[in-house]
Coordinates of C-alpha atoms in Angstrom, one line a residue:
Chain X
X1 CA 128.6 99.9 80.1
X2 CA 125.4 99.0 78.3
X3 CA 122.0 97.8 79.8
X4 CA 119.9 95.2 78.0
X5 CA 116.2 95.7 78.8
X6 CA 113.4 93.3 77.9
X7 CA 109.8 94.0 78.7
X8 CA 106.6 95.1 77.1
X9 CA 106.5 97.7 74.4
X10 CA 102.9 98.8 74.2
X11 CA 100.4 101.5 73.4
X12 CA 98.6 102.7 76.5
X13 CA 95.3 104.4 76.6
X14 CA 95.1 106.2 80.0
X15 CA 92.2 107.9 81.8
X16 CA 92.6 109.9 84.9
X17 CA 89.8 111.8 86.7
X18 CA 90.7 114.9 84.7
X19 CA 92.1 113.8 81.4
X20 CA 92.2 111.1 78.8
X21 CA 95.0 110.1 76.4
X22 CA 94.7 107.4 73.9
X23 CA 97.5 105.3 72.4
X24 CA 100.5 106.8 74.1
X25 CA 103.9 105.0 74.0
X26 CA 104.0 102.7 77.0
X27 CA 105.0 99.3 78.3
X28 CA 107.5 98.4 81.0
X29 CA 110.5 98.2 78.5
X30 CA 109.7 101.6 76.9
X31 CA 109.6 103.4 80.3
X32 CA 112.6 101.6 81.6
X33 CA 114.6 102.1 78.4
X34 CA 114.0 105.8 78.2
X35 CA 114.8 106.2 81.9
X36 CA 118.1 104.2 81.6
X37 CA 119.1 106.1 78.5
X38 CA 119.8 109.3 80.5
X39 CA 122.8 107.4 82.0
X40 CA 124.0 104.5 79.7
X41 CA 123.6 103.0 76.3
X42 CA 120.5 100.8 76.2
X43 CA 119.5 97.8 74.1
X44 CA 115.8 97.2 73.9
X45 CA 114.3 93.7 73.4
X46 CA 110.6 93.8 72.5
X47 CA 108.0 93.4 69.8
X48 CA 105.5 95.7 68.2
X49 CA 102.9 95.4 65.4
X50 CA 102.8 97.1 62.0
X51 CA 100.5 99.7 63.5
X52 CA 103.2 101.0 65.8
X53 CA 103.6 104.7 65.1
X54 CA 106.8 105.8 63.4
X55 CA 107.1 108.7 65.8
X56 CA 107.5 106.3 68.7
X57 CA 110.4 104.6 66.9
X58 CA 111.9 108.0 66.4
X59 CA 111.5 108.7 70.1
X60 CA 113.4 105.6 71.0
X61 CA 116.1 106.6 68.5
X62 CA 116.2 110.2 69.9
X63 CA 117.2 108.5 73.2
X64 CA 119.9 106.5 71.4
X65 CA 118.2 103.2 72.3
X66 CA 119.6 100.3 70.2
X67 CA 116.6 98.8 68.4
X68 CA 118.4 95.7 66.9
X69 CA 116.3 93.6 69.3
X70 CA 113.0 95.2 68.6
X71 CA 110.9 93.1 66.3
X72 CA 108.2 94.6 64.1
X73 CA 105.7 91.9 63.2
X74 CA 102.5 91.7 61.1
X75 CA 99.6 92.3 63.5
X76 CA 98.7 94.7 66.2
X77 CA 100.9 96.2 69.0
X78 CA 100.1 95.2 72.6
X79 CA 97.4 97.7 73.8
X80 CA 96.6 98.4 77.4
X81 CA 93.9 100.7 78.6
X82 CA 93.3 101.7 82.2
X83 CA 91.6 104.2 84.4
X84 CA 92.9 105.9 87.6
X85 CA 90.7 107.0 90.6
X86 CA 91.1 110.3 92.4
X87 CA 93.6 108.5 94.6
X88 CA 96.1 107.6 92.0
X89 CA 97.2 104.6 93.9
X90 CA 94.1 102.9 92.7
X91 CA 93.8 102.0 89.0
X92 CA 91.8 99.5 87.1
X93 CA 92.5 97.8 83.8
X94 CA 89.8 98.5 81.2
X95 CA 91.2 96.3 78.4
X96 CA 94.3 94.3 77.5
X97 CA 94.8 93.3 73.8
X98 CA 98.0 91.3 73.5
X99 CA 98.3 91.5 69.7
X100 CA 101.8 90.4 68.5
X101 CA 102.9 90.1 72.1
X102 CA 100.9 86.8 72.4
X103 CA 103.6 84.8 70.6
X104 CA 106.6 87.0 71.6
X105 CA 109.6 84.7 72.0
X106 CA 112.7 86.7 71.3
X107 CA 116.1 85.4 70.0
X108 CA 118.7 87.9 71.1
X109 CA 121.1 89.3 68.5
X110 CA 124.6 88.0 69.1
X111 CA 125.8 91.5 69.8
X112 CA 123.4 91.7 72.8
X113 CA 124.3 88.4 74.5
X114 CA 127.3 89.7 76.4
X115 CA 125.8 92.9 77.7
X116 CA 126.9 93.3 81.4
X117 CA 123.7 94.8 82.9
X118 CA 120.4 93.0 82.3
X119 CA 117.0 94.4 83.3
X120 CA 114.2 92.0 83.0
X121 CA 111.4 94.6 83.2
X122 CA 107.8 93.6 84.0
X123 CA 106.8 90.8 81.6
X124 CA 105.8 87.1 82.0
X125 CA 108.5 85.4 84.1
X126 CA 108.8 82.7 81.5
X127 CA 109.9 85.4 79.0
X128 CA 112.3 86.8 81.6
X129 CA 113.8 83.3 82.0
X130 CA 114.0 82.8 78.2
X131 CA 116.0 86.0 77.7
X132 CA 118.2 85.3 80.7
X133 CA 119.0 81.9 79.3
X134 CA 120.6 83.6 76.2
X135 CA 122.9 85.9 78.2
X136 CA 126.5 85.0 78.7
X137 CA 127.8 85.8 82.2
X138 CA 126.0 89.1 82.8
X139 CA 127.5 91.2 85.6
X140 CA 124.2 92.2 87.3
X141 CA 120.7 91.0 86.6
X142 CA 117.6 92.6 88.0
X143 CA 114.0 91.7 87.5
X144 CA 110.8 93.6 88.1
X145 CA 107.3 91.9 88.3
X146 CA 103.6 92.6 88.9
X147 CA 100.7 91.1 90.8
X148 CA 99.4 89.4 87.6
X149 CA 102.4 87.1 87.5
X150 CA 102.0 86.2 91.2
X151 CA 98.5 85.1 90.3
X152 CA 99.0 83.2 87.1
X153 CA 102.8 82.4 86.7
X154 CA 104.1 82.0 90.3
X155 CA 106.0 78.8 89.5
X156 CA 108.0 80.5 86.7
X157 CA 108.7 83.5 89.0
X158 CA 110.0 81.2 91.8
X159 CA 112.2 79.6 89.2
X160 CA 113.6 82.9 88.1
X161 CA 114.3 84.4 91.6
X162 CA 117.5 82.3 92.4
X163 CA 119.0 83.5 89.1
X164 CA 118.7 87.2 89.9
X165 CA 121.1 89.5 91.6
X166 CA 118.3 92.0 92.3
X167 CA 114.6 91.8 92.5
X168 CA 112.2 94.8 92.5
X169 CA 108.5 94.7 93.5
X170 CA 106.0 96.9 95.2
X171 CA 104.8 96.6 98.8
X172 CA 101.5 94.9 98.0
X173 CA 103.2 92.4 95.7
X174 CA 105.8 91.7 98.5
X175 CA 103.0 91.1 100.9
X176 CA 101.2 88.8 98.5
X177 CA 104.4 86.8 97.7
X178 CA 105.6 86.4 101.3
X179 CA 102.3 86.5 103.2
X180 CA 104.1 89.0 105.4
X181 CA 102.5 92.4 106.2
X182 CA 105.7 93.9 107.6
X183 CA 108.1 95.2 104.9
X184 CA 111.3 94.3 106.8
X185 CA 110.1 90.7 107.5
X186 CA 109.1 90.4 103.9
X187 CA 112.5 91.5 102.7
X188 CA 114.1 88.7 104.7
X189 CA 111.8 86.1 103.2
X190 CA 112.5 87.5 99.7
X191 CA 116.3 87.0 100.2
X192 CA 115.6 83.4 101.0
X193 CA 114.0 83.0 97.6
X194 CA 117.3 84.0 95.9
X195 CA 118.2 87.6 95.2
X196 CA 120.9 89.3 97.3
X197 CA 119.5 92.7 96.5
X198 CA 115.7 93.2 97.1
X199 CA 114.0 96.5 96.6
X200 CA 110.4 97.1 97.8
X201 CA 108.7 100.1 96.1
X202 CA 106.2 102.1 98.1
X203 CA 105.0 104.7 95.6
X204 CA 105.0 108.2 96.9
X205 CA 106.6 106.9 100.2
X206 CA 109.8 105.9 98.4
X207 CA 111.5 102.5 98.5
X208 CA 113.6 100.3 100.7
X209 CA 116.6 98.3 99.7
X210 CA 117.9 95.3 101.6
X211 CA 121.4 94.3 100.5
X212 CA 124.6 92.7 101.9
X213 CA 125.5 96.1 103.2
X214 CA 122.2 96.5 105.0
X215 CA 119.1 98.6 104.6
X216 CA 118.7 101.7 102.6
X217 CA 115.6 103.9 103.0
X218 CA 115.3 105.7 99.7
X219 CA 113.0 108.8 99.5
X220 CA 110.6 109.7 96.7
X221 CA 111.0 113.1 95.2
X222 CA 108.2 115.3 96.6
X223 CA 105.7 116.1 93.8
X224 CA 102.9 118.6 94.1
X225 CA 101.1 117.1 91.1
X226 CA 100.9 113.6 89.8
X227 CA 99.4 113.7 86.3
X228 CA 99.8 110.0 85.5
X229 CA 101.8 107.4 87.5
X230 CA 101.8 104.8 84.8
X231 CA 105.3 103.6 84.2
X232 CA 106.8 105.2 87.4
X233 CA 108.0 101.9 88.7
X234 CA 109.5 101.0 85.3
X235 CA 111.2 104.4 85.2
X236 CA 112.6 103.8 88.7
X237 CA 114.2 100.5 87.9
X238 CA 115.3 101.7 84.5
X239 CA 117.0 104.8 85.9
X240 CA 118.5 102.7 88.6
X241 CA 120.1 100.2 86.2
X242 CA 121.2 102.9 83.8
X243 CA 122.9 104.8 86.6
X244 CA 124.5 101.6 87.9
X245 CA 125.9 100.7 84.5
X246 CA 127.9 103.9 84.2
X247 CA 129.5 103.7 87.7
X248 CA 132.9 102.4 88.6
X249 CA 133.4 100.3 91.6
X250 CA 131.2 97.7 93.3
X251 CA 127.4 97.5 93.1
X252 CA 127.4 97.9 96.9
X253 CA 129.2 101.2 96.6
X254 CA 126.8 102.6 94.0
X255 CA 123.3 101.1 94.4
X256 CA 122.0 103.6 96.9
X257 CA 122.7 106.6 94.6
X258 CA 121.4 104.5 91.7
X259 CA 118.1 104.2 93.6
X260 CA 118.0 107.9 94.2
X261 CA 118.6 108.6 90.5
X262 CA 115.8 106.0 89.7
X263 CA 113.5 107.7 92.1
X264 CA 114.1 111.1 90.6
X265 CA 113.7 109.8 87.0
X266 CA 110.4 108.3 88.1
X267 CA 109.3 111.6 89.5
X268 CA 109.4 113.2 86.0
X269 CA 107.5 110.2 84.6
X270 CA 104.6 111.0 87.0
X271 CA 104.4 114.6 85.9
X272 CA 103.1 113.9 82.5
X273 CA 101.0 111.3 80.6
X274 CA 102.9 108.3 79.4
X275 CA 106.4 109.3 78.5
X276 CA 105.5 112.9 77.6
X277 CA 107.4 114.5 80.5
X278 CA 110.2 112.0 80.8
X279 CA 111.2 112.6 77.1
X280 CA 111.4 116.3 77.8
X281 CA 113.7 115.8 80.8
X282 CA 117.5 116.5 80.6
X283 CA 120.3 115.0 82.7
X284 CA 120.7 118.4 84.2
X285 CA 117.0 118.4 85.4
X286 CA 117.7 115.0 87.0
X287 CA 120.9 116.2 88.8
X288 CA 119.0 119.2 90.1
X289 CA 116.4 117.0 91.8
X290 CA 119.0 114.6 93.2
X291 CA 120.7 117.6 94.8
X292 CA 117.3 118.7 96.2
X293 CA 116.7 115.2 97.6
X294 CA 120.1 115.4 99.3
X295 CA 118.9 118.6 101.0
X296 CA 115.5 117.2 101.9
X297 CA 116.9 114.2 103.7
X298 CA 120.0 115.6 105.5
X299 CA 119.9 115.8 109.3
Chain L
X1 CA 115.4 124.0 129.1
X2 CA 112.0 122.5 130.2
X3 CA 109.0 121.4 128.2
X4 CA 105.5 121.9 129.5
X5 CA 103.1 119.2 128.2
X6 CA 99.4 119.2 128.4
X7 CA 97.2 116.4 127.1
X8 CA 95.3 113.4 128.2
X9 CA 96.4 111.2 131.1
X10 CA 94.4 108.0 130.8
X11 CA 94.1 104.3 131.3
X12 CA 94.1 102.4 128.0
X13 CA 92.7 98.9 127.4
X14 CA 94.2 97.7 124.2
X15 CA 93.4 94.6 122.1
X16 CA 95.5 93.5 119.2
X17 CA 94.9 90.4 117.1
X18 CA 97.2 88.4 119.4
X19 CA 97.1 90.1 122.8
X20 CA 94.9 92.0 125.2
X21 CA 96.1 94.4 127.9
X22 CA 93.7 96.2 130.2
X23 CA 94.2 99.5 132.0
X24 CA 97.7 100.4 130.8
X25 CA 99.1 103.9 131.5
X26 CA 98.1 105.9 128.4
X27 CA 97.0 109.2 127.0
X28 CA 98.7 111.7 124.8
X29 CA 100.4 113.6 127.6
X30 CA 101.7 110.4 129.3
X31 CA 103.3 109.1 126.0
X32 CA 104.7 112.6 125.1
X33 CA 106.0 113.3 128.6
X34 CA 107.9 110.0 128.9
X35 CA 109.3 110.5 125.4
X36 CA 110.4 114.0 126.1
X37 CA 111.9 113.0 129.5
X38 CA 114.8 111.2 127.8
X39 CA 116.1 114.7 126.7
X40 CA 114.8 117.5 128.9
X41 CA 113.0 118.2 132.2
X42 CA 109.2 117.8 131.7
X43 CA 106.2 119.5 133.4
X44 CA 103.0 117.5 133.0
X45 CA 99.6 119.1 133.0
X46 CA 96.7 116.7 133.3
X47 CA 94.0 115.2 135.5
X48 CA 93.4 111.7 136.9
X49 CA 90.9 110.1 139.2
X50 CA 91.3 108.5 142.6
X51 CA 91.5 105.1 140.9
X52 CA 94.7 106.1 139.1
X53 CA 97.3 103.4 140.1
X54 CA 100.1 104.5 142.4
X55 CA 102.6 102.6 140.2
X56 CA 101.8 104.9 137.3
X57 CA 102.6 108.0 139.5
X58 CA 105.8 106.3 140.4
X59 CA 106.5 105.7 136.7
X60 CA 106.1 109.4 135.9
X61 CA 108.5 110.2 138.9
X62 CA 111.0 107.7 137.7
X63 CA 111.2 109.7 134.5
X64 CA 111.7 112.9 136.7
X65 CA 108.4 114.3 135.3
X66 CA 107.3 117.3 137.4
X67 CA 103.7 116.5 138.6
X68 CA 102.9 119.9 140.2
X69 CA 100.4 120.3 137.3
X70 CA 98.8 116.9 137.6
X71 CA 95.5 117.1 139.5
X72 CA 94.1 114.0 141.3
X73 CA 90.3 114.5 141.6
X74 CA 87.5 112.4 143.1
X75 CA 86.1 110.2 140.4
X76 CA 87.4 108.0 137.7
X77 CA 90.4 108.4 135.4
X78 CA 89.7 108.8 131.7
X79 CA 89.5 105.3 130.2
X80 CA 89.9 104.4 126.5
X81 CA 89.6 101.0 125.1
X82 CA 90.3 100.1 121.5
X83 CA 91.0 97.2 119.2
X84 CA 93.6 96.9 116.3
X85 CA 93.1 94.9 113.2
X86 CA 95.8 92.7 111.7
X87 CA 96.9 95.8 109.7
X88 CA 97.8 97.9 112.7
X89 CA 97.0 101.1 110.7
X90 CA 93.3 100.3 111.3
X91 CA 91.9 100.5 114.8
X92 CA 88.5 101.1 116.3
X93 CA 87.4 102.6 119.6
X94 CA 85.4 100.2 121.7
X95 CA 84.7 102.6 124.6
X96 CA 85.6 106.1 125.9
X97 CA 84.8 106.9 129.5
X98 CA 85.8 110.5 130.2
X99 CA 85.6 110.4 134.0
X100 CA 87.3 113.4 135.7
X101 CA 88.5 114.5 132.2
X102 CA 84.9 115.8 131.5
X103 CA 85.4 118.9 133.6
X104 CA 89.2 119.3 133.2
X105 CA 90.1 123.0 133.1
X106 CA 93.6 123.4 134.4
X107 CA 95.0 126.4 136.1
X108 CA 98.8 126.3 135.7
X109 CA 101.1 126.6 138.7
X110 CA 103.0 129.9 138.6
X111 CA 106.3 128.0 138.2
X112 CA 105.0 126.6 134.9
X113 CA 103.8 129.7 133.2
X114 CA 107.2 130.8 131.9
X115 CA 108.3 127.4 130.5
X116 CA 110.0 128.1 127.1
X117 CA 108.8 124.9 125.2
X118 CA 105.1 124.1 125.2
X119 CA 103.6 121.0 123.7
X120 CA 99.9 121.0 123.4
X121 CA 99.5 117.2 123.0
X122 CA 96.4 115.7 121.5
X123 CA 93.4 117.0 123.6
X124 CA 90.4 119.3 122.8
X125 CA 91.6 122.4 121.1
X126 CA 89.7 124.6 123.6
X127 CA 91.8 123.1 126.3
X128 CA 95.0 123.6 124.3
X129 CA 93.9 127.3 123.9
X130 CA 93.1 127.6 127.6
X131 CA 96.6 126.4 128.6
X132 CA 98.3 128.5 125.9
X133 CA 96.5 131.6 127.3
X134 CA 98.2 131.1 130.6
X135 CA 101.7 130.9 129.2
X136 CA 104.0 134.0 129.3
X137 CA 106.0 134.4 126.0
X138 CA 106.9 130.8 125.3
X139 CA 109.8 130.3 123.0
X140 CA 108.3 127.5 120.9
X141 CA 104.7 126.2 120.9
X142 CA 103.7 123.0 119.1
X143 CA 100.3 121.3 119.0
X144 CA 99.2 117.8 117.9
X145 CA 95.6 116.9 117.1
X146 CA 93.3 114.1 116.0
X147 CA 90.4 113.5 113.6
X148 CA 87.9 113.7 116.4
X149 CA 88.6 117.4 116.9
X150 CA 88.4 118.1 113.1
X151 CA 84.9 116.6 113.4
X152 CA 83.5 118.2 116.5
X153 CA 85.8 121.2 117.4
X154 CA 87.1 122.5 114.1
X155 CA 86.4 126.2 115.0
X156 CA 88.5 126.0 118.1
X157 CA 91.3 124.3 116.1
X158 CA 91.2 127.0 113.4
X159 CA 91.5 129.6 116.3
X160 CA 94.5 127.8 117.7
X161 CA 96.5 127.4 114.5
X162 CA 97.7 131.0 114.1
X163 CA 99.0 131.0 117.7
X164 CA 101.3 128.0 117.1
X165 CA 104.9 127.8 115.9
X166 CA 104.5 124.2 115.0
X167 CA 101.6 121.9 114.1
X168 CA 101.7 118.1 113.9
X169 CA 99.1 115.9 112.4
X170 CA 98.9 112.7 110.4
X171 CA 98.3 112.3 106.7
X172 CA 94.6 111.5 106.8
X173 CA 93.9 114.4 109.2
X174 CA 95.9 116.7 106.9
X175 CA 93.8 115.5 104.0
X176 CA 90.5 116.0 106.0
X177 CA 91.5 119.5 107.1
X178 CA 92.8 120.8 103.8
X179 CA 90.7 118.8 101.3
X180 CA 93.9 118.0 99.6
X181 CA 95.1 114.5 98.7
X182 CA 98.7 115.5 98.0
X183 CA 100.9 115.8 101.1
X184 CA 102.9 118.7 99.7
X185 CA 99.9 120.7 98.6
X186 CA 98.4 120.1 102.0
X187 CA 101.5 121.4 103.7
X188 CA 101.2 124.7 101.8
X189 CA 97.5 125.1 102.8
X190 CA 98.4 124.3 106.5
X191 CA 101.0 127.1 106.5
X192 CA 98.3 129.5 105.4
X193 CA 96.3 128.5 108.5
X194 CA 99.1 129.8 110.7
X195 CA 102.0 127.7 111.8
X196 CA 105.5 128.2 110.3
X197 CA 106.5 124.6 111.0
X198 CA 104.1 121.9 109.8
X199 CA 104.8 118.2 110.2
X200 CA 102.7 115.5 108.6
X201 CA 103.1 112.0 110.1
X202 CA 102.8 109.0 107.9
X203 CA 103.2 106.1 110.4
X204 CA 105.7 103.5 109.2
X205 CA 106.5 105.7 106.2
X206 CA 108.0 108.4 108.4
X207 CA 107.1 112.0 108.4
X208 CA 107.6 115.3 106.4
X209 CA 108.4 118.7 107.8
X210 CA 107.7 121.9 105.9
X211 CA 109.6 124.9 107.4
X212 CA 111.1 128.2 106.5
X213 CA 114.3 126.2 105.6
X214 CA 112.4 123.9 103.3
X215 CA 111.2 120.4 103.3
X216 CA 112.6 117.5 105.4
X217 CA 111.7 113.9 104.7
X218 CA 112.2 112.1 108.0
X219 CA 112.5 108.3 108.0
X220 CA 110.7 105.9 110.4
X221 CA 113.0 103.5 112.1
X222 CA 112.5 100.0 110.5
X223 CA 110.7 97.7 112.8
X224 CA 110.2 94.0 112.3
X225 CA 107.5 93.8 114.9
X226 CA 104.9 96.3 115.9
X227 CA 103.2 95.1 119.1
X228 CA 101.0 98.2 119.8
X229 CA 101.2 101.5 117.9
X230 CA 99.1 103.4 120.5
X231 CA 100.9 106.5 121.5
X232 CA 103.5 106.4 118.7
X233 CA 102.5 109.8 117.4
X234 CA 102.5 111.3 120.9
X235 CA 106.0 109.8 121.5
X236 CA 107.2 111.2 118.3
X237 CA 106.2 114.8 119.1
X238 CA 107.2 114.3 122.7
X239 CA 110.7 113.1 121.7
X240 CA 110.9 115.9 119.2
X241 CA 110.1 118.7 121.7
X242 CA 112.3 117.1 124.5
X243 CA 115.2 117.0 122.1
X244 CA 114.6 120.5 120.8
X245 CA 114.5 121.9 124.3
X246 CA 118.0 120.7 125.1
X247 CA 119.6 122.1 122.0
X248 CA 121.5 125.3 121.5
X249 CA 121.0 127.5 118.5
X250 CA 118.0 128.1 116.3
X251 CA 115.0 125.8 115.8
X252 CA 115.8 125.7 112.1
X253 CA 119.3 124.3 112.9
X254 CA 117.9 121.6 115.2
X255 CA 114.4 120.6 114.2
X256 CA 115.4 117.9 111.7
X257 CA 117.5 116.0 114.2
X258 CA 114.7 116.5 116.7
X259 CA 112.3 114.8 114.3
X260 CA 114.7 111.9 113.9
X261 CA 115.0 111.6 117.7
X262 CA 111.2 111.7 118.0
X263 CA 110.9 109.1 115.3
X264 CA 113.3 106.7 117.1
X265 CA 111.6 107.3 120.5
X266 CA 108.3 106.4 118.8
X267 CA 109.8 103.2 117.4
X268 CA 110.4 101.9 120.9
X269 CA 106.8 102.8 121.8
X270 CA 105.5 100.5 119.1
X271 CA 107.5 97.6 120.3
X272 CA 105.5 97.1 123.5
X273 CA 102.0 97.6 124.8
X274 CA 101.3 101.1 126.2
X275 CA 104.5 102.5 127.7
X276 CA 106.0 99.1 128.6
X277 CA 108.8 99.2 126.1
X278 CA 109.4 103.0 126.2
X279 CA 110.0 103.0 129.9
X280 CA 112.6 100.3 129.6
X281 CA 114.5 102.3 127.0
X282 CA 117.7 104.2 127.7
X283 CA 119.2 107.3 126.1
X284 CA 121.9 105.0 124.8
X285 CA 119.3 102.8 123.1
X286 CA 118.0 105.9 121.4
X287 CA 121.4 107.1 120.3
X288 CA 122.1 103.7 118.8
X289 CA 119.0 103.7 116.6
X290 CA 119.6 107.3 115.5
X291 CA 123.1 106.2 114.3
X292 CA 121.5 103.3 112.5
X293 CA 119.0 105.6 110.8
X294 CA 121.9 107.8 109.7
X295 CA 123.4 104.7 108.0
X296 CA 120.1 103.6 106.5
X297 CA 119.5 106.9 104.8
X298 CA 123.0 107.9 103.6
X299 CA 123.6 107.9 99.8

């Protein structure tokens, strides 16, 4: 089955202590869509400006991503630039130029309104709600978020949460939202806000799912080198939803493996700048790392 | 088979943001010995002063810990006091009074020199070497350490490492010792220093083993409440060695499960001050959590 993904479609200029790469293809929806495309057909909802490089449109197409929901408007593409410290867990935003994103208010093509799997990738919660309002009885809806929305759009996010099946956020965001230091207490509080499936991401320490079938402690794939972690969280949730959409049976029966596939897809994302490494990855590469993770966690 | 454990035997005065407990039974050898005692006979090597409360000797005996190697000398027992912040990963030492520990230089009872499993729990590396020198062909030797020894006794530690089978340290210590931020690169450098089995502890994020049979990503048991993490690392390696000593077959075949048992034993340690919770734990309690961890990690 297909996955509809809405989020940011951007150009990212990324500095790390050793390298600098300007105007890479980025944005939560780009990372999530490419990650999901390894497993299922993907419909992308986003907006770019007239300056958006043709090669990036070709890259989406190479991944068979349906672009009927991607608007190309007069003006500039959303541009983010950021810098990582030696410890790649710490990054700071150097500039954010919204461009055409400022007035983004998508109307979904009819053909997209009945897509069963919906991923509301990181974007303003009001936009996530706006897209969800246009969907007809989706089977499984997951949203991601970021600290910015907790700071400036908390009310919208609180309104969104009861309408989700799954919610994904990182450990510091979970702490901020619940005022709870302990991950497992935070998970309980997050369920009370709505979603039945809550996933807390812990970067290189993996992630934790709390669901009707209990906890799942999901490992991260061990990486010797992290070139650029931008988009790793988006790749994780994109891979997860892509994998889930191609499974048979219940979400409960498949979500754990879906997380492992998401985790592995995210590991490739970290090994290159932007989407450079992810787009060179094959399904066979992913299967190989999943098998390795099985070996690394067996006892 | 038996495990010989040398390390500190101390009185710990511990403050957390909500509670304060003076003069609890503590020290790396106490925590490790009680943890190991759930699985195998334990021989304790340590020293205490005449002020050491009788009830603590009884506690060791209740756990069937062999005290032939525990000296009781005129003077005061080693006393550590420390304070935890709200984030229990951060603690600071308020006072360290060495007492009889200052001149500790144990001569092992003959009956202890052929014990097959040896745990050099956290203590000065010179003392770890001194004990190891007295052992006759031990089957498996593991050492733990702490940042203090990296700062003031690095040469001794470097001398110890090639004589170990296994080395256990936490992530920040691994980073300090190898100048390597990445856990998996650090593991490679640590092997080059000697030990075939290297375990990096990551607190509530679990631990990672690098061994001749590859990596093992070991989960931490999910805890809703951490009352006092003092001794958790000692309990982990104590449980690990105790479990390993009672297995048949090769270390490679058993060390992963041994880590899981160590991890679970450490989880009980965190749930009470000092050894309060650990000493109320039963082998059945441990088995129950190991089964839960199997469920929490299956995919």
